[in-house]
Short mmCIF file of C-alpha atoms in Angstrom, two decimals:
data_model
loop_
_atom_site.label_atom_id
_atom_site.label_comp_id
_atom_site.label_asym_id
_atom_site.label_seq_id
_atom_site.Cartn_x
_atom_site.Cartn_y
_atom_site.Cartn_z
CA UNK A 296 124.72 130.64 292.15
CA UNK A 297 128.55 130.75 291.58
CA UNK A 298 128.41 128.50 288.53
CA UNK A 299 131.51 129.30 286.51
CA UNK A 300 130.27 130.79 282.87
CA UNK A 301 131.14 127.53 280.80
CA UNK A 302 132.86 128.01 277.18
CA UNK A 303 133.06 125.36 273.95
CA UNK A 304 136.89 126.19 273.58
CA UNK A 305 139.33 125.07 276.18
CA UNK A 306 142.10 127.68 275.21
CA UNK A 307 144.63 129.51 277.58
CA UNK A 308 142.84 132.65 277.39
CA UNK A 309 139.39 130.36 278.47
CA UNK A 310 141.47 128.34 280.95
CA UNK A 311 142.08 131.95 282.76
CA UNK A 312 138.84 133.37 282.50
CA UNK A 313 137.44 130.31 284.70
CA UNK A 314 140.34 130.87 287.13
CA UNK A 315 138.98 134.56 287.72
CA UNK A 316 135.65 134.11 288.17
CA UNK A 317 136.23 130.54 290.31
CA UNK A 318 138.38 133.58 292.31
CA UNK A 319 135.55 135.60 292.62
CA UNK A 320 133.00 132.72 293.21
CA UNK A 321 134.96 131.98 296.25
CA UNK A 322 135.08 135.36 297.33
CA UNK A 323 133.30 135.28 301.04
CA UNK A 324 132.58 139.14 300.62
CA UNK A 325 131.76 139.63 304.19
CA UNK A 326 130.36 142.73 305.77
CA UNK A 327 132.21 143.49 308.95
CA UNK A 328 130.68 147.20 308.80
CA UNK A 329 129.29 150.13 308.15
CA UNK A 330 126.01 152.28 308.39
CA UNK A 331 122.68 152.82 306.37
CA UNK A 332 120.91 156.39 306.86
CA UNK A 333 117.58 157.62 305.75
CA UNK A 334 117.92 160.81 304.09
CA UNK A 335 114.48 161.39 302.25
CA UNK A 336 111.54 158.94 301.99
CA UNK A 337 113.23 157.70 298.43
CA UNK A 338 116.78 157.51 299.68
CA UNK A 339 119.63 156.23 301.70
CA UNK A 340 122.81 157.06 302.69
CA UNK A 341 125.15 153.65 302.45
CA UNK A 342 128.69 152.55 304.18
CA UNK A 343 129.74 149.45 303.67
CA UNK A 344 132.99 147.60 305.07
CA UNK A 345 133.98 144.50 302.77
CA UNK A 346 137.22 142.31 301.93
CA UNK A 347 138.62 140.00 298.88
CA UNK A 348 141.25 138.01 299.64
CA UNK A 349 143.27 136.77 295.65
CA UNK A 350 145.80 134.75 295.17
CA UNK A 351 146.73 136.82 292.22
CA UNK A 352 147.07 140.93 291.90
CA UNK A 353 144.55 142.36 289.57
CA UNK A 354 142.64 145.62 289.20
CA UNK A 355 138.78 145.80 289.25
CA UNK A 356 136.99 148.29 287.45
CA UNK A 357 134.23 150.39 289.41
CA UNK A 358 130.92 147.61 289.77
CA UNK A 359 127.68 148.44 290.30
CA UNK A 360 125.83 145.93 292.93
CA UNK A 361 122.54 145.61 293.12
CA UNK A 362 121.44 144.22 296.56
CA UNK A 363 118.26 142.31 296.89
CA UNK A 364 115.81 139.52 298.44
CA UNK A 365 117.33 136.13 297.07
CA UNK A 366 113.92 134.35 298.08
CA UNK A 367 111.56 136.50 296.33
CA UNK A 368 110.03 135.59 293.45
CA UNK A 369 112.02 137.41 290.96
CA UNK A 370 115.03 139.99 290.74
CA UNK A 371 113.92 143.41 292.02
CA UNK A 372 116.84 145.20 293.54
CA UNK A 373 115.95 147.36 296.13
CA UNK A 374 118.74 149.60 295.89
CA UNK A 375 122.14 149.48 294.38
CA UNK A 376 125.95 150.62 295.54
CA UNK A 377 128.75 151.16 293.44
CA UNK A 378 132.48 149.60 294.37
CA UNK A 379 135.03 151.78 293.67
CA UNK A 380 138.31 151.31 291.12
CA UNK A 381 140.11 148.85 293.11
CA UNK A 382 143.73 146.90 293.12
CA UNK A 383 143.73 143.96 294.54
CA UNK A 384 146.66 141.49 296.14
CA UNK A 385 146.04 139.47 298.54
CA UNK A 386 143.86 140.51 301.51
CA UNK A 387 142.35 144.02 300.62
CA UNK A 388 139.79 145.58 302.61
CA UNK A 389 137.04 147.27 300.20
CA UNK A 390 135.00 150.14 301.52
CA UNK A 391 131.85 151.99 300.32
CA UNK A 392 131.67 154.91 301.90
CA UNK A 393 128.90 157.68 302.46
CA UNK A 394 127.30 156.83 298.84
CA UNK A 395 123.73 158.05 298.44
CA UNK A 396 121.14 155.54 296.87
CA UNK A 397 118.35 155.91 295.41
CA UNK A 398 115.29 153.41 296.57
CA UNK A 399 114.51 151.45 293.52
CA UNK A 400 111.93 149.41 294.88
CA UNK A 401 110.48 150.12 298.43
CA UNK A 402 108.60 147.14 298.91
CA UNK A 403 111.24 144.71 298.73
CA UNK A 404 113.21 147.56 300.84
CA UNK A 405 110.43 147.27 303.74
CA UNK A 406 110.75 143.07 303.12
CA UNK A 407 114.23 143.13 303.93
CA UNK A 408 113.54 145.75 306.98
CA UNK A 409 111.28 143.61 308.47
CA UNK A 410 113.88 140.90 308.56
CA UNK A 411 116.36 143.12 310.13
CA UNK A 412 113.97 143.89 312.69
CA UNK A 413 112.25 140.34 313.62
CA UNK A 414 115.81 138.17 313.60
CA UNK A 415 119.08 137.90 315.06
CA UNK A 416 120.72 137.61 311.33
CA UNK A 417 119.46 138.49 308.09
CA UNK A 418 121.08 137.62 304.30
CA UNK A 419 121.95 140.11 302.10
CA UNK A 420 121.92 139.63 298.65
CA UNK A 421 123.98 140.98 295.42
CA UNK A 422 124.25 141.07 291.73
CA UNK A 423 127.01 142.55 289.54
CA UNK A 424 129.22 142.24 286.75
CA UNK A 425 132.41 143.91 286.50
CA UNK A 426 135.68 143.58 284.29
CA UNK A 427 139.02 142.11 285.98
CA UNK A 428 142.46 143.20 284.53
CA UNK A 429 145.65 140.87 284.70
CA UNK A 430 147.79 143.29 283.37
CA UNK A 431 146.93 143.58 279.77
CA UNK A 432 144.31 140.70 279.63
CA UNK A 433 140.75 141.70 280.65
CA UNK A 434 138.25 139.59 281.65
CA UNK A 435 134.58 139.80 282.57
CA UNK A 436 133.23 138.66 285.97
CA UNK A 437 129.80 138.05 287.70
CA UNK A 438 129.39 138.47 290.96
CA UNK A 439 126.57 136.80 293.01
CA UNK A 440 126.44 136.73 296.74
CA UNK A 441 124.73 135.81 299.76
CA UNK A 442 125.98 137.05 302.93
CA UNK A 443 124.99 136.66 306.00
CA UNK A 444 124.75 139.78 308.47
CA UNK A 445 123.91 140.37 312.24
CA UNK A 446 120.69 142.46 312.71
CA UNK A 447 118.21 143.70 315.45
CA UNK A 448 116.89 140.33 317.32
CA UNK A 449 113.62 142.80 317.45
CA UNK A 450 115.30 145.14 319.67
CA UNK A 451 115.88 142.45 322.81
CA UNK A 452 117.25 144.15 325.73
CA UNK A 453 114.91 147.35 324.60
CA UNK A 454 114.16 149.45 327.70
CA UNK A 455 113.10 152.64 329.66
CA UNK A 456 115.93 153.38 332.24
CA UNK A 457 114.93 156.84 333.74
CA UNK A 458 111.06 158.85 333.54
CA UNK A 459 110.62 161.84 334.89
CA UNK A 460 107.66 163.78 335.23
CA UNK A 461 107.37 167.92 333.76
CA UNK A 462 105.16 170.09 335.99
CA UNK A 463 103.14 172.33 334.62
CA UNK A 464 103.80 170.53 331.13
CA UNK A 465 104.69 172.48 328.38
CA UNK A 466 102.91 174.30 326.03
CA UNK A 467 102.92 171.57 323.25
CA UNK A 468 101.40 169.13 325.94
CA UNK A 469 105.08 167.57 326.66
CA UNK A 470 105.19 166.11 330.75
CA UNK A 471 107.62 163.81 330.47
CA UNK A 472 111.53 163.04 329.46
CA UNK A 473 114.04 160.38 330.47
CA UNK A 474 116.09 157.90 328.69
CA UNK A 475 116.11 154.49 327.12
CA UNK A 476 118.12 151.64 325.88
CA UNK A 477 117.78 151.29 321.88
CA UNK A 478 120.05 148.33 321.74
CA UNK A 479 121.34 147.42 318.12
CA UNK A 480 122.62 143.97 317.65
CA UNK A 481 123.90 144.04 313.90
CA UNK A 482 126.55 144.62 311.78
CA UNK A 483 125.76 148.56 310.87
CA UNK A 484 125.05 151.44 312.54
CA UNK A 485 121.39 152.64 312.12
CA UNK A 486 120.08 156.30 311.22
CA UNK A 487 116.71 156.58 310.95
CA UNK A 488 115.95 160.48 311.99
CA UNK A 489 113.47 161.57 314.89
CA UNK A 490 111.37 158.32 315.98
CA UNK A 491 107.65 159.06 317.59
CA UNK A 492 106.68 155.67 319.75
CA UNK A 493 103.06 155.18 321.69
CA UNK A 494 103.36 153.96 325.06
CA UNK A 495 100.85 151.02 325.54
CA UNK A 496 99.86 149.57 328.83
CA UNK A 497 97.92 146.27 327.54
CA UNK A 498 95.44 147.64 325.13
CA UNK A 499 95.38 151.34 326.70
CA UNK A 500 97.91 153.86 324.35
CA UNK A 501 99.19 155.87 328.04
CA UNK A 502 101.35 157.73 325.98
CA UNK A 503 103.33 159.61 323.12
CA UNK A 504 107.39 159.96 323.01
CA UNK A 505 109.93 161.17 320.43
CA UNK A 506 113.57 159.77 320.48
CA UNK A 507 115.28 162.50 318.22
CA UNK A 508 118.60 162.20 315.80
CA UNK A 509 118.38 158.12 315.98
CA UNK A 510 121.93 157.15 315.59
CA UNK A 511 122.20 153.43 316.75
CA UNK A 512 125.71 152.06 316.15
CA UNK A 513 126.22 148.61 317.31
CA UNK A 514 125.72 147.92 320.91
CA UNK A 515 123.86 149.09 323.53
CA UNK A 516 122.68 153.01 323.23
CA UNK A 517 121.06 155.57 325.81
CA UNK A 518 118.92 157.92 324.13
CA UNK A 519 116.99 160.83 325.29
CA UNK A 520 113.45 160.61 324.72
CA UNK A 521 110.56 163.31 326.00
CA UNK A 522 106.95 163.33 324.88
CA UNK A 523 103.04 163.51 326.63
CA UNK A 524 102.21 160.55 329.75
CA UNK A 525 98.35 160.42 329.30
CA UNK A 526 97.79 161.61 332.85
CA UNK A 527 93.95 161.41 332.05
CA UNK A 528 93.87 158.18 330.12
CA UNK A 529 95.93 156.77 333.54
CA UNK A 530 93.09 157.49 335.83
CA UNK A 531 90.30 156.87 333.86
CA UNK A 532 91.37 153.11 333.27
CA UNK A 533 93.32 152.84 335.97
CA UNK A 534 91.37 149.28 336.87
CA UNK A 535 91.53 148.16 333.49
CA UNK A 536 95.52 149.18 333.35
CA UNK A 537 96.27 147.85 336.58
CA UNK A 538 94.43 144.25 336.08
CA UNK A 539 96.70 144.21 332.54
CA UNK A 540 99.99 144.80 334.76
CA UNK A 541 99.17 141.74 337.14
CA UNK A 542 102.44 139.45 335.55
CA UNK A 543 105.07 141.74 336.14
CA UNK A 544 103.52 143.40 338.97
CA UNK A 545 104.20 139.93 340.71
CA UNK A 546 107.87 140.86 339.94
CA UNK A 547 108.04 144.22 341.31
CA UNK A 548 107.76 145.25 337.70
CA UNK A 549 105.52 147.81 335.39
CA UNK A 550 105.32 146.36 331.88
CA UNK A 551 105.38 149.64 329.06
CA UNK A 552 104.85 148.61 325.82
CA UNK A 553 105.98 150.37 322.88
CA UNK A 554 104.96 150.79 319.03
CA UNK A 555 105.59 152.89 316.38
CA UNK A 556 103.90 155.84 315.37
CA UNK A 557 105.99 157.93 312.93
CA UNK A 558 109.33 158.62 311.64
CA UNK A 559 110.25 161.94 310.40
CA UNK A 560 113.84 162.94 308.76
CA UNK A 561 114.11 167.19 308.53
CA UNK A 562 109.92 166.83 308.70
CA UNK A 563 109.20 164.25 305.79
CA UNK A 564 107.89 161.20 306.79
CA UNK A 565 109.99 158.09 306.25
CA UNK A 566 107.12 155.28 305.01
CA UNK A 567 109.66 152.68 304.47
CA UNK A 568 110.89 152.66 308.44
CA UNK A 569 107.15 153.60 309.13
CA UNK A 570 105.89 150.45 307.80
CA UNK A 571 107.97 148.10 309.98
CA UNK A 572 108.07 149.97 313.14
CA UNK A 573 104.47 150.92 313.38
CA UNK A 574 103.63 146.96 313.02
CA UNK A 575 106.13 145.88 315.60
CA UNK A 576 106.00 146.20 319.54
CA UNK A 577 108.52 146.05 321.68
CA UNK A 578 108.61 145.76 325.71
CA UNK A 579 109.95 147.31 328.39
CA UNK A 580 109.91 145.94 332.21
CA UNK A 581 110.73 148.93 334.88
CA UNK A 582 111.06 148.39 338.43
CA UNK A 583 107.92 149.49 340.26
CA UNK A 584 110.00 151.47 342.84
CA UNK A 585 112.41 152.92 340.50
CA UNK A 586 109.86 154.07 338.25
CA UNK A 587 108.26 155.53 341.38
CA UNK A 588 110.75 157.27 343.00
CA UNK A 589 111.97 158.71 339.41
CA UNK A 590 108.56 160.03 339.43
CA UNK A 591 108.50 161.45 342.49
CA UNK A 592 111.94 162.31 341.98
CA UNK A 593 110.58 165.24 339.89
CA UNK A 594 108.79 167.08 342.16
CA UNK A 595 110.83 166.72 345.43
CA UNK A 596 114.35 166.92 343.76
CA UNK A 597 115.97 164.35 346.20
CA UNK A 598 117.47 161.55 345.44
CA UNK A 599 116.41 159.51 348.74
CA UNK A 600 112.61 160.14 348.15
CA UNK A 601 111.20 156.65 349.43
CA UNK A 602 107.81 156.50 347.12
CA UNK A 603 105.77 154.18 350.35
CA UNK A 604 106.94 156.50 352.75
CA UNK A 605 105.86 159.56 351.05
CA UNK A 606 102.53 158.91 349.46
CA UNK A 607 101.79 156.55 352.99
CA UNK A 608 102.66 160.31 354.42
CA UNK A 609 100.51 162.17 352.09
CA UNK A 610 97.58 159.66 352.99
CA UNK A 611 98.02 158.44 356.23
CA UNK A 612 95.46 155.50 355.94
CA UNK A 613 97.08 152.53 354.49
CA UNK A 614 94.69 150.34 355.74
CA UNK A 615 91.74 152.16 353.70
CA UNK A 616 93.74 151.93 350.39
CA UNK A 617 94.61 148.40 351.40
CA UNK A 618 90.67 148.08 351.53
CA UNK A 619 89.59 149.52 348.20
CA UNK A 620 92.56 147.40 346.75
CA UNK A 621 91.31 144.19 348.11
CA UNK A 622 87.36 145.36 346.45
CA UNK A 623 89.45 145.73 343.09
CA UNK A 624 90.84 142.13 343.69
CA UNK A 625 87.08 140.95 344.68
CA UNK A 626 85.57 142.34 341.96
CA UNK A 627 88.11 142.32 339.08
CA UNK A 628 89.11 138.21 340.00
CA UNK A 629 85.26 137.35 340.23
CA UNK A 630 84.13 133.60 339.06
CA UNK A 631 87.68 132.63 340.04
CA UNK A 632 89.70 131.18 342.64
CA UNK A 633 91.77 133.42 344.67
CA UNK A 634 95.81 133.66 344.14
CA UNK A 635 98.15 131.75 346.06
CA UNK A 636 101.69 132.02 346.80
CA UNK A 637 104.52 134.25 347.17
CA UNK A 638 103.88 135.41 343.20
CA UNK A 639 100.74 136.89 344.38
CA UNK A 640 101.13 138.55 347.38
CA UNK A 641 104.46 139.97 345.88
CA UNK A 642 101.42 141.07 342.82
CA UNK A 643 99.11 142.51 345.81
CA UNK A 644 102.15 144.35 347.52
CA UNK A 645 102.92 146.15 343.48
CA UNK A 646 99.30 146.51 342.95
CA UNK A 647 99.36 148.69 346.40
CA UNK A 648 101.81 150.74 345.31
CA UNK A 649 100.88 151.48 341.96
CA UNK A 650 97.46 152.71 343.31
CA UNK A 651 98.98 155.01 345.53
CA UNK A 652 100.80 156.28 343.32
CA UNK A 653 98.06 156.68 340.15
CA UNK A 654 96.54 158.49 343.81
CA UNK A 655 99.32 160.58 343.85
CA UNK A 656 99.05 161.69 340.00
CA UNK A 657 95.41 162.03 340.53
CA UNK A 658 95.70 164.57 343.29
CA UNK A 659 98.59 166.56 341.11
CA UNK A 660 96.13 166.91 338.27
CA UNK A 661 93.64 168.65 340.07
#
């Protein structure tokens, strides 16, 4: 990559022709910018932010780029952008803006997608040839670049910040909204339409939520979600959820889990963000007594609700939950040596109040 296209005679006009493209060759082309959007299932809406810095003033004639995988196993373009007319002198910022692309070949699309998703940085790959004019001589150029580009570092810092239950639900099933953190560590801003995720607890799906309008520019990014808490599912594997929450219950912690499900844009279906997200999970750690009060939150309306307090008010016999909680520990820790240490009795103290309050949805439901 960035050979310089050799010729048999060294002439003035050939002498030139290598100075252009050794210009372009060293052209960093980096992208300090810019957005891609999902319109349709077969295209994208691109923005990109770019520079060249010459040593010389010229004019470029519009150049179709093709970006791609550089370490796949042949040349398939995924999609391809078009650089404007431009002149050039000195440093001159480039920029592609709102250009709708066609999807040229979606499985090197979802490739690429799955690297923006799993790492911190991801390369991004072109192809092009254009024509450079120095005043009346013309010469052709080839473009071929690797850049390298922040991405998502698989969401890190991903997170539920408020729940609040919806009583009665409504008539589509929906019982819950709040807000999350959908942080985006790249380069461009993210579009991706309305975003369905399941809420896991270990192997148990608890739940179903829908972030709508996904618009994640760089940074951190509080979105509203709502969606169906599997009130049902909760109780009836409440053992087997609370025995999978034992780690970050020892932190004062509730672990929620999240995958995708779908990804609609005006109702169609978007397979190529489908096929990453649905693959990938993501975590979520919420305080035990934030995520209780929030909870509680919703039915009393104050903002000083203490959840021990109340549900050790609604009970009155903290001693007989303590019991059946120490039966769960018998049973579910049989064949092994009992816990130690401040780790587990900070685990026993979570464990109590997560039962009182999966008593406390129980006794709503009924």
């Amino acid at each position: 990559m960035n050979g310089l296209d050799s010729s048999p005679n060294v002439t003035p006009a050939g002498v030139t022709f290598a100075i252009v493209q050794r210009i372009i060759n060293n052209q960093p082309m980096p992208v300090n910018g810019g957005s891609l959007i999902a319109l349709t299932p077969t295209q994208l809406k691109i923005s990109l932010d770019t520079a060249l810095d010459t040593p010389l003033p010229a004019d470029i004639d519009p150049t179709t780029l093709f970006l791609y995988n550089k370490n796949g196993d042949q040349f398939a373009p995924f999609v391809n952008v078009t650089l404007p007319p431009l002149h050039v002198d000195g440093d001159t910022d480039i920029v592609v803006k709102d250009q709708i692309v066609t999807i040229t070949n979606e499985t090197e699309l979802i490739k690429w997608f799955e690297d923006v998703f799993d790492n911190p940085t991801v390369d991004l790959s072109t192809r092009g040839d254009s024509t450079v004019h120095l005043g009346k001589l013309h010469y052709g150029a080839h473009i071929e670049k690797t850049v390298t580009v922040n991405s998502l570092n698989k969401l890190e810092g991903f997170g539920i910040e408020t729940m609040q239950l919806m009583m009665p639900p409504e008539a589509n099933g929906t019982n819950i909204q709040g807000t999350l953190n959908l942080p985006n560590w790249g380069t461009l801003a993210l579009s991706f339409g309305d975003i369905k995720l399941n809420l896991m607890s270990g192997d148990i799906r608890i739940g179903l939520i829908t972030i709508y309008d996904v618009f994640i520019p760089p940074g951190n990014n509080s979105l509203y979600f709502n969606g169906e808490l599997f009130l049902g599912t909760l109780v009836q594997n409440f053992g087997t959820i609370l025995a999978s929450q034992t780690d970050a219950l020892a932190d004062g912690n509730i672990q929620i889990d999240a995958t995708g499900n779908a990804t609609t844009v005006n109702g169609e279906r978007i397979s190529f963000i489908e096929a990453v997200l649905n693959k990938r999970r993501v975590t979520s750690m919420i305080s035990l007594m934030k995520l209780g009060s929030d909870l509680i939150n919703s039915f009393t309306g104050s903002n000083q609700a203490s959840l021990t307090d109340l549900i050790d008010n609604l009970f009155g016999n903290s001693t007989l939950i303590d019991d059946i909680l120490g039966h769960w520990n018998t049973t579910a820790n049989s064949g092994t040596s009992e816990k130690r240490g401040p780790r587990a009795a900070a685990a026993r103290s979570s464990k109590l109040n997560l039962l009182k309050l999966g008593m406390k949805m129980r006794k709503m439901m009924r």
